[in-house]
Coordinates of C-alpha atoms and ligand atoms in Angstrom, one line a residue:
X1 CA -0.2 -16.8 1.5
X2 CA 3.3 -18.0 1.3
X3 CA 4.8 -14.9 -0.3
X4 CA 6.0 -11.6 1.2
X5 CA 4.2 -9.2 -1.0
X6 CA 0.9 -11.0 -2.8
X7 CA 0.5 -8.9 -6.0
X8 CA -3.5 -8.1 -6.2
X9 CA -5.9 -9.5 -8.6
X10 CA -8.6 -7.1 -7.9
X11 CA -8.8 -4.3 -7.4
X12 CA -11.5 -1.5 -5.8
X13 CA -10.5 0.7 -9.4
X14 CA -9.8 -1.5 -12.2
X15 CA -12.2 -3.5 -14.1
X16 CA -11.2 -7.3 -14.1
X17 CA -10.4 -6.4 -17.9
X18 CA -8.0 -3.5 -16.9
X19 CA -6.1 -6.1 -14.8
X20 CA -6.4 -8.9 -17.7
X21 CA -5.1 -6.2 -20.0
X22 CA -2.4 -5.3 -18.0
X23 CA -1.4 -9.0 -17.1
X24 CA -1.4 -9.7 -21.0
X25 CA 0.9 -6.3 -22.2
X26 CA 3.6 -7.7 -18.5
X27 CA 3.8 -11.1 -20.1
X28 CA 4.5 -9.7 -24.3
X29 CA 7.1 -6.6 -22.5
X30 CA 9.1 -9.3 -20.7
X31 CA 10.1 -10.5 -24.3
X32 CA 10.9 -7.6 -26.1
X33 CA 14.3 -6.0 -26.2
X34 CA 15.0 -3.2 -23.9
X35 CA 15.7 -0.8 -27.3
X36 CA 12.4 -0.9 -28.2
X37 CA 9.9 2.1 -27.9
X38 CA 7.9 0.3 -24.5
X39 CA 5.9 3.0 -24.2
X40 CA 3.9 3.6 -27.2
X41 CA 4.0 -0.4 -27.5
X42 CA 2.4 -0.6 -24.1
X43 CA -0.3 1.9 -24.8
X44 CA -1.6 0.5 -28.2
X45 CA -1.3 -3.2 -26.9
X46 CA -3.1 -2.1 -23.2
X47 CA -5.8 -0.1 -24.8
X48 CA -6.7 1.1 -21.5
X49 CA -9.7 3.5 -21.4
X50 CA -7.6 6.6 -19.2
X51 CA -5.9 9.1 -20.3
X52 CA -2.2 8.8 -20.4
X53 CA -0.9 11.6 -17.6
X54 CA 2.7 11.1 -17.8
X55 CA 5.6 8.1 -18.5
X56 CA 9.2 7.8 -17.6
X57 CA 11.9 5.5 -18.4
X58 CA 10.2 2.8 -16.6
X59 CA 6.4 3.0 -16.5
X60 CA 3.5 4.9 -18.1
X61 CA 1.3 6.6 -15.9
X62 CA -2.5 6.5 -16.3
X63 CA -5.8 9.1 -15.0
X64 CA -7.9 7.1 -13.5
X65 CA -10.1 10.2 -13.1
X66 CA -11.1 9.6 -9.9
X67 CA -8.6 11.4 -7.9
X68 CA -6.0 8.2 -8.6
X69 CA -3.4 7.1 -11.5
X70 CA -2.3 3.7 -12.0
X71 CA 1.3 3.5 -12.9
X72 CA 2.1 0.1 -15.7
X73 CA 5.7 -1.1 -15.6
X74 CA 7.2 -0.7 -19.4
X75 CA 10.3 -2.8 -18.3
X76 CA 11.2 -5.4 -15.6
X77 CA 13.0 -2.2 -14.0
X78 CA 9.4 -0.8 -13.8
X79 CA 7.7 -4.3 -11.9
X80 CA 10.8 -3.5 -9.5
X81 CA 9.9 0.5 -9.0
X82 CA 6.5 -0.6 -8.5
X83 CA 7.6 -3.0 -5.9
X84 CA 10.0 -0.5 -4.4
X85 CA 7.2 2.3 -3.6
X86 CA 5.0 -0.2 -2.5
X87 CA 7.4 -2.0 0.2
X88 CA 8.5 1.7 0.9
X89 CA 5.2 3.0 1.7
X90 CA 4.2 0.6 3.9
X91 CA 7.3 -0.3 5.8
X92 CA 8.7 2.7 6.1
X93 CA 8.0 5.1 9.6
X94 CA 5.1 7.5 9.6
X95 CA 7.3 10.9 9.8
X96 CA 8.9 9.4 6.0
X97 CA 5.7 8.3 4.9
X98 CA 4.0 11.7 4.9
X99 CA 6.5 12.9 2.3
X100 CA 5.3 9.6 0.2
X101 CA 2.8 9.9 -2.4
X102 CA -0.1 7.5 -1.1
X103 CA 0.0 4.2 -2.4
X104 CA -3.7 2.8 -2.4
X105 CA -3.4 -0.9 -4.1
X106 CA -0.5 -2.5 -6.0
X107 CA -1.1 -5.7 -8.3
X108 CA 1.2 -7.8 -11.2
X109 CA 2.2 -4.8 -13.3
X110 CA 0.7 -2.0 -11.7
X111 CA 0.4 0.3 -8.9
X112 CA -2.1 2.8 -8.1
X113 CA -1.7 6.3 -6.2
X114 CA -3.0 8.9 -5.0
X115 CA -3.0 11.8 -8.1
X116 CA -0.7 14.7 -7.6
X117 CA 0.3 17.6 -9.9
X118 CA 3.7 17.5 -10.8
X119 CA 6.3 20.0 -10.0
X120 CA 7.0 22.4 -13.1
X121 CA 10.5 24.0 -11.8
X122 CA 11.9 24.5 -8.1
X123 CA 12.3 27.3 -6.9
X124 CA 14.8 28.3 -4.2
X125 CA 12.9 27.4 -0.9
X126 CA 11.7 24.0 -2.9
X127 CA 15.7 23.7 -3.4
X128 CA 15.9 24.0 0.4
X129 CA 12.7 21.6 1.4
X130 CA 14.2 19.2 -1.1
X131 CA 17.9 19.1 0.8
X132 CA 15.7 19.0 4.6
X133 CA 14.0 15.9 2.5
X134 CA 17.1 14.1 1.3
X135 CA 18.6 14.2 5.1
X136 CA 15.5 12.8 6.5
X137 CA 15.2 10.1 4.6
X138 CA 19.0 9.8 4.7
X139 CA 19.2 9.3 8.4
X140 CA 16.7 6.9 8.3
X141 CA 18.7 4.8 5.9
X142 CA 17.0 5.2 2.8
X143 CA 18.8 6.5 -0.1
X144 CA 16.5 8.9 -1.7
X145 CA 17.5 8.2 -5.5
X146 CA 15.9 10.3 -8.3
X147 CA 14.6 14.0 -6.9
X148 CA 13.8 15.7 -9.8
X149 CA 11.3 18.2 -9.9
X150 CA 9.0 15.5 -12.1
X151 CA 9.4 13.1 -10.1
X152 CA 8.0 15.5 -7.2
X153 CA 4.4 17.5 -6.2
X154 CA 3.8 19.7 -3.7
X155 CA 1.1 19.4 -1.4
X156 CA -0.3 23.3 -0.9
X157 CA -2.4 21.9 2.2
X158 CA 0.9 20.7 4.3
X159 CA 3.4 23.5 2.5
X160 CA 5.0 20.0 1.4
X161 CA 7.4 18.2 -1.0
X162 CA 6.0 15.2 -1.9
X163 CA 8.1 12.2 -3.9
X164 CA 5.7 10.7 -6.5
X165 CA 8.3 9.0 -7.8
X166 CA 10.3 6.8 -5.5
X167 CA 10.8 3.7 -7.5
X168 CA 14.6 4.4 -7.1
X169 CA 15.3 4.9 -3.7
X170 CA 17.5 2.1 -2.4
X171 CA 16.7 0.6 1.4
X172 CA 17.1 -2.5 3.2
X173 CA 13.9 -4.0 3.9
X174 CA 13.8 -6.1 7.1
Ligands
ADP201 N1 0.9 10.3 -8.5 C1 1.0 11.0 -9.6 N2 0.2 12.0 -9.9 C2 0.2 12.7 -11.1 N3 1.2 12.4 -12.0 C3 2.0 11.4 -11.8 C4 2.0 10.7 -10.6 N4 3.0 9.7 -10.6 C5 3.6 9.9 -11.8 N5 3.1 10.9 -12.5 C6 3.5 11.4 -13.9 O1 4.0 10.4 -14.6 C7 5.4 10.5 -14.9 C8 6.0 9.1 -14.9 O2 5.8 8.5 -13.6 P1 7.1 8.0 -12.8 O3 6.5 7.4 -11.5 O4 8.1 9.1 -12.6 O5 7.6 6.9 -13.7 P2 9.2 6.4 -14.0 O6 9.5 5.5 -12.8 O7 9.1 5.7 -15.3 O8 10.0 7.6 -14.0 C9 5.9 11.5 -13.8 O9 7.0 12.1 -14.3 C10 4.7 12.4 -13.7 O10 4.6 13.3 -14.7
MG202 MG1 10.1 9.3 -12.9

């Protein structure tokens, strides 16, 4: 126990061959060059058995159709994202946190959260939420990097904005 941030190698949702799978497609990606098309590489070679939900620049996103998606890193940038919403979550205070999607277990290559539905467009009082948003992570030091409305949900239960990605935001961790 002589690291900061043990990555998992279990999980409560993944089949040990999930996390096998997963471990495999992190150790080929490190070696291929940063041009190539990750994502389609990392679905064929990870032959996961979820649907894909959704992928950015940096990881492929995964139904785990249980109310949870596991997001796989497609780059080194991606292991750091999943690192970043993972430290961020659970070091950051609880009035920031609520504006976090959930992050419910984070291993070597993947993290898994809490499923949310995407923002499609933002409308004018989501434009207003999201600049209330920016300050208050802001003034607690945390540079909230990345707002778009993808990378956002809105939780109809708290009237909220809710970051689903924050792989980006930049903080000092203590
Ligand atoms: N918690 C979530 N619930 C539902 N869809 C998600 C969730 N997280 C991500 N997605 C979908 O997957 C896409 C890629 O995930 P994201 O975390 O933004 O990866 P990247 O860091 O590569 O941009 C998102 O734009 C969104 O469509
Ligand atoms: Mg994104």
């Amino acid at each position: 126990m002589n690291q900061v941030n043990p990555p998992m190698n279990q999980s409560k949702m993944l089949s040990d061959h999930d996390i096998q799978s997963i471990y495999q497609w992190i150790s080929k990606m490190k070696h291929l060059r940063s041009s190539t098309r990750k994502k389609d590489k990392a679905i064929s070679t990870l032959h996961l058995n979820y649907q894909v939900l959704g992928a950015g620049n940096t990881r492929v996103v995964f139904d785990l159709d249980n109310g949870h998606v596991v997001k796989v890193a497609l780059s080194k940038k991606g292991l750091a994202s999943n690192l970043t919403e993972y430290q961020l979550y659970n070091q950051c205070s609880r009035k920031l946190r609520k504006y976090l999607c959930p992050v419910i277990e984070f291993g070597n290559g993947w993290i898994i959260m809490k499923k949310m539905q995407p923002i499609v467009s933002l409308t004018e009082d989501d434009e207003k939420k999201l600049s209330r948003l920016r300050k208050r992570f802001t003034r607690e030091g945390v540079q909230p990097r990345g707002l778009r409305n993808k990378n956002l949900a809105f939780s109809t239960r708290h009237n909220r904005i809710i970051v689903i990605d924050y792989g980006n935001f930049k903080y000092s961790s203590s």
